mmCIF file of C-alpha atoms in Angstrom:
data_model
loop_
_atom_site.group_PDB
_atom_site.id
_atom_site.type_symbol
_atom_site.label_atom_id
_atom_site.label_comp_id
_atom_site.label_asym_id
_atom_site.label_seq_id
_atom_site.Cartn_x
_atom_site.Cartn_y
_atom_site.Cartn_z
ATOM 1 C CA MET A 565 8.127 273.102 -35.823
ATOM 2 C CA PRO A 566 5.357 271.040 -34.852
ATOM 3 C CA ASN A 567 2.842 273.735 -34.998
ATOM 4 C CA SER A 568 4.895 276.134 -35.414
ATOM 5 C CA TRP A 569 3.495 279.604 -36.502
ATOM 6 C CA LEU A 570 5.274 282.604 -38.320
ATOM 7 C CA ILE A 571 4.418 285.581 -36.959
ATOM 8 C CA ALA A 572 1.589 287.373 -37.635
ATOM 9 C CA LEU A 573 1.177 290.818 -37.776
ATOM 10 C CA ALA A 574 -1.999 293.821 -39.024
ATOM 11 C CA GLY A 575 -0.085 294.001 -42.318
ATOM 12 C CA LEU A 576 -3.007 292.230 -44.153
ATOM 13 C CA VAL A 577 -3.664 294.451 -47.180
ATOM 14 C CA PHE A 578 -2.501 298.324 -48.705
ATOM 15 C CA GLY A 579 -4.288 300.805 -46.883
ATOM 16 C CA LEU A 580 -8.679 299.945 -49.564
ATOM 17 C CA LEU A 581 -9.426 303.536 -49.685
ATOM 18 C CA SER A 582 -12.119 302.245 -52.627
ATOM 19 C CA THR A 583 -12.631 299.625 -54.538
ATOM 20 C CA SER A 584 -10.882 301.184 -57.279
ATOM 21 C CA HIS A 585 -8.301 303.461 -55.655
ATOM 22 C CA VAL A 586 -5.627 303.533 -53.501
ATOM 23 C CA ASP A 587 -4.605 305.731 -51.292
ATOM 24 C CA ALA A 588 -2.444 304.597 -48.749
ATOM 25 C CA GLN A 589 -0.712 302.133 -49.314
ATOM 26 C CA ALA A 590 0.537 299.548 -45.988
ATOM 27 C CA LEU A 591 4.351 298.405 -46.072
ATOM 28 C CA GLY A 592 4.290 294.499 -45.067
ATOM 29 C CA TRP A 593 7.591 293.074 -42.711
ATOM 30 C CA GLU A 594 10.395 293.479 -44.920
ATOM 31 C CA GLY A 595 9.364 296.443 -46.490
ATOM 32 C CA GLU A 596 7.567 295.705 -49.025
ATOM 33 C CA THR A 597 3.598 296.710 -49.948
ATOM 34 C CA GLY A 598 2.527 293.500 -49.274
ATOM 35 C CA VAL A 599 0.268 291.143 -46.154
ATOM 36 C CA PHE A 600 2.168 291.122 -43.204
ATOM 37 C CA ALA A 601 5.153 288.247 -44.734
ATOM 38 C CA THR A 602 4.460 288.056 -47.408
ATOM 39 C CA PRO A 603 4.130 290.890 -50.387
ATOM 40 C CA LEU A 604 0.791 291.708 -52.497
ATOM 41 C CA ALA A 605 1.319 292.438 -56.257
ATOM 42 C CA TYR A 606 0.676 296.427 -56.133
ATOM 43 C CA THR A 607 3.215 298.545 -55.315
ATOM 44 C CA ALA A 608 4.053 302.111 -53.451
ATOM 45 C CA SER A 609 2.651 304.492 -55.764
ATOM 46 C CA ALA A 610 0.531 307.344 -55.501
ATOM 47 C CA GLU A 611 -1.260 309.114 -58.189
ATOM 48 C CA GLY A 612 0.523 312.485 -59.623
ATOM 49 C CA GLN A 613 3.498 311.507 -57.516
ATOM 50 C CA ASN A 614 6.968 310.178 -59.624
ATOM 51 C CA ILE A 615 8.806 309.313 -56.644
ATOM 52 C CA HIS A 616 6.530 307.920 -53.429
ATOM 53 C CA PRO A 617 8.245 308.026 -49.715
ATOM 54 C CA VAL A 618 7.008 305.324 -47.624
ATOM 55 C CA VAL A 619 8.043 305.248 -44.057
ATOM 56 C CA ALA A 620 6.762 301.844 -41.620
ATOM 57 C CA TYR A 621 7.554 300.680 -37.544
ATOM 58 C CA HIS A 622 7.027 297.537 -37.425
ATOM 59 C CA TYR A 623 7.089 295.441 -33.742
ATOM 60 C CA PHE A 624 6.401 292.540 -32.894
ATOM 61 C CA ASN A 625 6.686 289.767 -29.450
ATOM 62 C CA ALA A 626 7.254 285.976 -30.058
ATOM 63 C CA GLY A 627 7.622 285.276 -26.354
ATOM 64 C CA PRO A 628 10.466 285.058 -23.467
ATOM 65 C CA ILE A 629 13.393 282.958 -25.997
ATOM 66 C CA ILE A 630 13.226 283.959 -28.789
ATOM 67 C CA GLY A 631 12.586 287.857 -27.845
ATOM 68 C CA GLU A 632 11.103 291.219 -29.549
ATOM 69 C CA PHE A 633 11.441 292.187 -32.726
ATOM 70 C CA HIS A 634 11.591 296.141 -33.671
ATOM 71 C CA GLU A 635 11.902 296.758 -37.973
ATOM 72 C CA VAL A 636 12.178 299.930 -39.583
ATOM 73 C CA SER A 637 11.266 300.617 -43.467
ATOM 74 C CA THR A 638 12.038 303.026 -45.944
ATOM 75 C CA GLU A 639 10.372 302.304 -49.973
ATOM 76 C CA ALA A 640 10.051 304.381 -52.537
ATOM 77 C CA GLY A 641 7.069 303.874 -55.397
ATOM 78 C CA LEU A 642 8.724 304.931 -58.513
ATOM 79 C CA GLY A 643 6.284 305.743 -60.936
ATOM 80 C CA LYS A 644 3.284 302.928 -61.173
ATOM 81 C CA ARG A 645 5.040 299.050 -61.369
ATOM 82 C CA LEU A 646 8.088 299.963 -59.284
ATOM 83 C CA GLU A 647 8.516 299.908 -55.743
ATOM 84 C CA LEU A 648 12.323 299.962 -54.694
ATOM 85 C CA GLY A 649 13.096 299.957 -50.395
ATOM 86 C CA TYR A 650 15.185 298.916 -47.177
ATOM 87 C CA THR A 651 14.725 297.681 -44.049
ATOM 88 C CA HIS A 652 16.891 297.155 -40.662
ATOM 89 C CA GLU A 653 16.206 293.885 -38.364
ATOM 90 C CA PHE A 654 16.769 294.946 -34.720
ATOM 91 C CA HIS A 655 16.478 292.518 -32.269
ATOM 92 C CA ILE A 656 16.455 291.615 -28.305
ATOM 93 C CA GLU A 657 17.132 288.576 -27.070
ATOM 94 C CA GLY A 658 14.694 286.510 -25.323
ATOM 95 C CA ARG A 659 15.467 284.911 -21.213
ATOM 96 C CA ASP A 660 16.270 281.223 -21.984
ATOM 97 C CA PRO A 661 20.428 280.550 -20.819
ATOM 98 C CA SER A 662 20.106 277.961 -24.228
ATOM 99 C CA LEU A 663 17.641 278.340 -26.478
ATOM 100 C CA SER A 664 17.274 282.156 -27.261
ATOM 101 C CA PRO A 665 21.073 283.524 -28.543
ATOM 102 C CA LEU A 666 20.179 281.161 -31.265
ATOM 103 C CA TRP A 667 18.294 284.400 -31.592
ATOM 104 C CA GLN A 668 20.344 287.243 -32.662
ATOM 105 C CA ASN A 669 21.188 290.968 -33.182
ATOM 106 C CA GLY A 670 19.663 292.086 -36.968
ATOM 107 C CA PHE A 671 19.716 292.518 -40.701
ATOM 108 C CA GLU A 672 19.242 294.432 -43.136
ATOM 109 C CA ILE A 673 17.487 293.344 -46.121
ATOM 110 C CA PHE A 674 16.643 294.968 -49.825
ATOM 111 C CA ASN A 675 13.025 294.171 -51.956
ATOM 112 C CA GLY A 676 12.511 295.455 -55.055
ATOM 113 C CA LYS A 677 8.901 294.575 -57.011
ATOM 114 C CA VAL A 678 7.745 295.387 -60.726
ATOM 115 C CA ILE A 679 4.043 295.230 -61.739
ATOM 116 C CA LEU A 680 3.713 292.926 -65.122
ATOM 117 C CA VAL A 681 0.346 293.484 -66.359
ATOM 118 C CA PRO A 682 -2.193 296.240 -64.346
ATOM 119 C CA GLU A 683 -4.953 295.263 -62.649
ATOM 120 C CA ASN A 684 -8.490 295.717 -65.096
ATOM 121 C CA TYR A 685 -5.834 295.648 -67.842
ATOM 122 C CA LYS A 686 -7.126 296.530 -70.639
ATOM 123 C CA LYS A 687 -10.817 297.533 -68.359
ATOM 124 C CA ASN A 688 -11.359 293.960 -67.924
ATOM 125 C CA THR A 689 -12.319 293.729 -64.527
ATOM 126 C CA VAL A 690 -11.378 290.118 -64.178
ATOM 127 C CA THR A 691 -7.855 290.557 -64.177
ATOM 128 C CA PRO A 692 -5.833 290.935 -61.495
ATOM 129 C CA ALA A 693 -2.396 292.762 -60.180
ATOM 130 C CA ILE A 694 0.847 290.381 -61.593
ATOM 131 C CA SER A 695 4.081 291.230 -59.856
ATOM 132 C CA MET A 696 7.772 290.154 -59.541
ATOM 133 C CA GLY A 697 10.319 290.899 -56.886
ATOM 134 C CA PHE A 698 12.769 290.508 -54.714
ATOM 135 C CA ILE A 699 13.529 290.160 -51.308
ATOM 136 C CA ALA A 700 18.332 290.140 -50.309
ATOM 137 C CA ARG A 701 19.279 289.826 -46.154
ATOM 138 C CA THR A 702 22.069 289.964 -45.171
ATOM 139 C CA GLY A 703 24.640 289.640 -41.855
ATOM 140 C CA VAL A 704 21.276 286.522 -41.168
ATOM 141 C CA ARG A 705 23.020 284.728 -37.558
ATOM 142 C CA ASN A 706 19.801 283.298 -36.050
ATOM 143 C CA VAL A 707 18.925 279.569 -36.141
ATOM 144 C CA GLY A 708 21.605 277.178 -38.150
ATOM 145 C CA ASP A 709 23.411 280.276 -39.290
ATOM 146 C CA TYR A 710 24.334 281.118 -35.089
ATOM 147 C CA LEU A 711 25.820 277.675 -34.803
ATOM 148 C CA ALA A 712 28.324 278.141 -38.493
ATOM 149 C CA TYR A 713 28.503 282.806 -36.549
ATOM 150 C CA ASN A 714 31.895 283.085 -35.778
ATOM 151 C CA ASN A 715 32.417 286.681 -34.845
ATOM 152 C CA THR A 716 35.276 287.453 -35.645
ATOM 153 C CA THR A 717 36.520 285.544 -39.317
ATOM 154 C CA ASN A 718 31.811 286.533 -40.632
ATOM 155 C CA ASN A 719 29.236 289.637 -39.793
ATOM 156 C CA GLY A 720 26.612 286.407 -40.670
ATOM 157 C CA MET A 721 24.502 284.521 -43.573
ATOM 158 C CA ASN A 722 23.008 285.828 -47.028
ATOM 159 C CA ASN A 723 19.426 284.873 -48.124
ATOM 160 C CA GLY A 724 16.544 285.896 -50.518
ATOM 161 C CA ASP A 725 13.341 284.921 -52.140
ATOM 162 C CA ILE A 726 12.450 285.700 -55.886
ATOM 163 C CA TYR A 727 8.648 285.623 -56.299
ATOM 164 C CA ILE A 728 6.223 286.248 -58.430
ATOM 165 C CA VAL A 729 2.510 287.056 -57.306
ATOM 166 C CA ALA A 730 -0.931 288.334 -58.094
ATOM 167 C CA SER A 731 -3.837 290.151 -56.524
ATOM 168 C CA LYS A 732 -7.412 291.038 -57.112
ATOM 169 C CA VAL A 733 -9.854 293.484 -55.644
ATOM 170 C CA VAL A 734 -13.391 291.464 -55.233
ATOM 171 C CA THR A 735 -16.456 293.886 -55.498
ATOM 172 C CA GLN A 736 -19.098 291.121 -57.516
ATOM 173 C CA VAL A 737 -19.992 288.915 -54.589
ATOM 174 C CA SER A 738 -20.621 292.346 -52.218
ATOM 175 C CA LYS A 739 -20.238 296.463 -53.363
ATOM 176 C CA LYS A 740 -20.155 297.283 -49.550
ATOM 177 C CA VAL A 741 -17.575 294.593 -48.587
ATOM 178 C CA PRO A 742 -14.572 294.269 -50.746
ATOM 179 C CA ILE A 743 -13.015 290.966 -50.675
ATOM 180 C CA VAL A 744 -9.590 290.758 -51.951
ATOM 181 C CA LEU A 745 -7.691 288.413 -52.430
ATOM 182 C CA ASN A 746 -4.072 287.524 -52.968
ATOM 183 C CA ALA A 747 -1.536 284.455 -54.460
ATOM 184 C CA GLY A 748 1.350 284.012 -54.952
ATOM 185 C CA LEU A 749 4.675 281.392 -55.100
ATOM 186 C CA ARG A 750 8.740 282.553 -54.016
ATOM 187 C CA GLY A 751 11.235 280.210 -54.174
ATOM 188 C CA THR A 752 13.503 280.863 -50.970
ATOM 189 C CA ASN A 753 16.482 279.862 -49.316
ATOM 190 C CA ALA A 754 15.623 281.581 -46.193
ATOM 191 C CA GLU A 755 13.264 280.005 -43.621
ATOM 192 C CA LEU A 756 10.949 282.395 -41.672
ATOM 193 C CA TRP A 757 11.960 284.855 -44.062
ATOM 194 C CA GLY A 758 15.406 285.161 -41.996
ATOM 195 C CA MET A 759 14.284 285.190 -38.372
ATOM 196 C CA GLY A 760 14.932 281.291 -38.726
ATOM 197 C CA GLY A 761 18.060 281.579 -40.190
ATOM 198 C CA ASN A 762 18.747 280.005 -43.818
ATOM 199 C CA ALA A 763 17.392 276.445 -45.954
ATOM 200 C CA PRO A 764 19.377 273.652 -46.450
ATOM 201 C CA ASN A 765 18.059 274.407 -50.537
ATOM 202 C CA TRP A 766 16.571 276.701 -52.739
ATOM 203 C CA GLN A 767 12.621 276.274 -52.541
ATOM 204 C CA ALA A 768 9.836 276.879 -53.988
ATOM 205 C CA ARG A 769 7.196 277.865 -51.307
ATOM 206 C CA PRO A 770 3.406 279.185 -52.297
ATOM 207 C CA PHE A 771 1.793 281.113 -50.351
ATOM 208 C CA GLY A 772 -1.874 283.480 -49.799
ATOM 209 C CA ALA A 773 -4.262 285.893 -48.660
ATOM 210 C CA LEU A 774 -7.796 287.127 -47.652
ATOM 211 C CA ALA A 775 -9.630 289.711 -46.644
ATOM 212 C CA PHE A 776 -13.106 291.356 -46.163
ATOM 213 C CA VAL A 777 -13.046 295.641 -46.207
ATOM 214 C CA PHE A 778 -15.507 297.003 -43.729
ATOM 215 C CA ALA A 779 -16.393 300.816 -44.285
ATOM 216 C CA GLY A 780 -15.883 302.437 -40.628
ATOM 217 C CA PRO A 781 -17.107 305.276 -38.833
ATOM 218 C CA ARG A 782 -15.759 308.670 -40.056
ATOM 219 C CA ARG A 783 -14.390 307.923 -43.435
ATOM 220 C CA SER A 784 -12.400 305.088 -41.656
ATOM 221 C CA THR A 785 -11.635 301.559 -43.086
ATOM 222 C CA VAL A 786 -11.370 298.176 -41.002
ATOM 223 C CA ILE A 787 -10.064 295.132 -42.752
ATOM 224 C CA PHE A 788 -9.747 291.745 -41.677
ATOM 225 C CA GLY A 789 -8.430 289.344 -43.130
ATOM 226 C CA SER A 790 -5.672 285.965 -42.406
ATOM 227 C CA GLU A 791 -2.586 284.677 -44.431
ATOM 228 C CA ALA A 792 -1.146 281.668 -45.687
ATOM 229 C CA ALA A 793 2.525 280.889 -46.738
ATOM 230 C CA MET A 794 3.812 277.407 -46.948
ATOM 231 C CA GLN A 795 7.675 277.309 -45.130
ATOM 232 C CA PRO A 796 11.244 275.174 -46.399
ATOM 233 C CA HIS A 797 10.589 272.279 -43.606
ATOM 234 C CA HIS A 798 14.022 271.814 -42.006
ATOM 235 C CA PRO A 799 16.170 275.735 -40.750
ATOM 236 C CA LEU A 800 19.751 274.959 -41.729
ATOM 237 C CA GLY A 801 22.259 272.486 -40.071
ATOM 238 C CA PHE A 802 18.635 271.104 -38.706
ATOM 239 C CA THR A 803 18.567 268.742 -41.434
ATOM 240 C CA SER A 804 20.028 264.910 -39.465
ATOM 241 C CA LEU A 805 17.965 262.402 -38.354
ATOM 242 C CA THR A 806 17.951 261.948 -33.777
ATOM 243 C CA ASP A 807 18.334 258.836 -32.296
ATOM 244 C CA SER A 808 14.240 257.945 -32.510
ATOM 245 C CA GLY A 809 14.190 258.528 -36.715
ATOM 246 C CA LYS A 810 12.688 261.943 -36.640
ATOM 247 C CA LEU A 811 14.440 265.108 -38.850
ATOM 248 C CA PRO A 812 14.521 267.505 -35.330
ATOM 249 C CA LEU A 813 13.045 271.589 -35.923
ATOM 250 C CA ASN A 814 10.044 270.638 -38.392
ATOM 251 C CA ILE A 815 8.918 274.176 -39.772
ATOM 252 C CA PRO A 816 4.649 273.722 -41.081
ATOM 253 C CA THR A 817 2.619 276.530 -42.720
ATOM 254 C CA THR A 818 2.641 279.936 -41.545
ATOM 255 C CA LEU A 819 -0.587 281.993 -40.267
ATOM 256 C CA THR A 820 -1.078 284.964 -39.189
ATOM 257 C CA TYR A 821 -4.881 286.855 -38.906
ATOM 258 C CA CYS A 822 -4.827 290.648 -38.396
ATOM 259 C CA MET A 823 -6.982 293.584 -38.618
ATOM 260 C CA ARG A 824 -5.471 296.618 -39.937
ATOM 261 C CA ILE A 825 -7.519 300.230 -39.634
ATOM 262 C CA VAL A 826 -7.432 303.493 -41.853
ATOM 263 C CA PRO A 827 -8.359 306.491 -40.050
ATOM 264 C CA SER A 828 -8.863 308.915 -43.232
ATOM 265 C CA PRO A 829 -8.490 308.904 -46.630
ATOM 266 C CA LYS A 830 -6.909 312.548 -46.009
ATOM 267 C CA HIS A 831 -4.360 310.674 -44.227
ATOM 268 C CA LYS A 832 -1.637 307.988 -45.849
ATOM 269 C CA LEU A 833 -1.719 306.907 -43.007
ATOM 270 C CA ASN A 834 -2.636 302.298 -41.686
ATOM 271 C CA ILE A 835 -2.789 301.638 -38.381
ATOM 272 C CA ASP A 836 -2.090 297.511 -38.018
ATOM 273 C CA PHE A 837 -2.958 295.286 -35.073
ATOM 274 C CA GLY A 838 -2.197 291.017 -35.355
ATOM 275 C CA VAL A 839 -1.776 288.513 -33.220
ATOM 276 C CA ALA A 840 0.397 284.849 -34.482
ATOM 277 C CA GLN A 841 1.496 281.141 -33.321
ATOM 278 C CA ILE A 842 4.767 281.013 -34.163
ATOM 279 C CA ALA A 843 6.490 278.274 -32.478
ATOM 280 C CA GLY A 844 4.379 275.468 -29.314
ATOM 281 C CA MET A 845 6.815 271.760 -28.423
ATOM 282 C CA ILE A 846 9.290 272.183 -31.212
ATOM 283 C CA TYR A 847 10.338 268.366 -30.656
ATOM 284 C CA GLY A 848 8.945 266.498 -28.373
ATOM 285 C CA SER A 849 6.645 266.117 -25.591
ATOM 286 C CA GLY A 850 5.579 266.983 -21.628
ATOM 287 C CA SER A 851 9.035 268.198 -19.730
ATOM 288 C CA THR A 852 11.788 266.170 -22.468
ATOM 289 C CA GLY A 853 10.565 268.704 -25.069
ATOM 290 C CA ILE A 854 11.706 272.040 -26.699
ATOM 291 C CA ASN A 855 8.560 274.581 -26.407
ATOM 292 C CA LEU A 856 9.372 277.658 -28.010
ATOM 293 C CA LYS A 857 7.067 279.282 -25.304
ATOM 294 C CA ALA A 858 5.048 281.673 -28.814
ATOM 295 C CA ARG A 859 1.611 280.520 -28.937
ATOM 296 C CA HIS A 860 -0.328 283.218 -29.712
ATOM 297 C CA GLN A 861 2.232 287.354 -29.907
ATOM 298 C CA PHE A 862 1.199 290.298 -30.629
ATOM 299 C CA GLY A 863 2.250 292.239 -33.241
ATOM 300 C CA ALA A 864 2.020 295.861 -34.604
ATOM 301 C CA GLN A 865 2.570 298.824 -37.575
ATOM 302 C CA MET A 866 2.196 301.552 -39.085
ATOM 303 C CA THR A 867 2.348 303.153 -42.156
ATOM 304 C CA TYR A 868 2.757 306.182 -43.409
ATOM 305 C CA GLY A 869 3.157 307.925 -46.919
ATOM 306 C CA PHE A 870 4.292 311.265 -48.351
#
């Protein structure tokens, strides 16, 4: 998929209300505390709560061919270092009779994460939070998986991620505008987090994010950021050479551009907005190419912690 960027939504950073304490968390696209499509090292914990439940709704319009995505997530922070959660993805099919069926109905997503090293461990202000986690998807029936899917014999394919990630809030540059840095490495056999089906095999892929935190009116917080995540190059079933000797559906690095609003420190609420480039011409050019018509797409999400 030349020049294909996955979904971008404003789920970047996790609702920082100050540089030293987290009073609200936002769930990423697959339910974990994190950026829209990639995790942060933090968990859905809350001061004074052994179990902290968080819920979220996510929406993304991927265009007339791929269709629309809706997700509902439930996450639980367990103590200060662990989170577990479940997300269901709903998909509304696009309107192209030849290409839209490659994206079928949604699937199930399970996730878990544990903090190995807390941020500023032993009062060392340069130490990032470091975590390990997993994401498991079941019933995936998209793109290459759709070609092998049979309604009468199976319920779709499974794939997943295993990752390590480090996150750090930097105040040394400016105390008024903290900077959030995030970087990690995932092993995955998924294409575009399951929305592109399975990859042919397990592969290691890096990801990262950068965000700037601003104080808004009436004690609100506004966060602007961007995210990058490398993808397996070719989906399952699309790795054979074409007549021109080129591999079809070459998927590059995902980019997102996003904004998050935390209206008040009194409520554990986050509202996110974002725009993404998913995919334009995925093969060929002009009238002979395949255009997925999803270059500048809108998404939004809302997270609430109890």
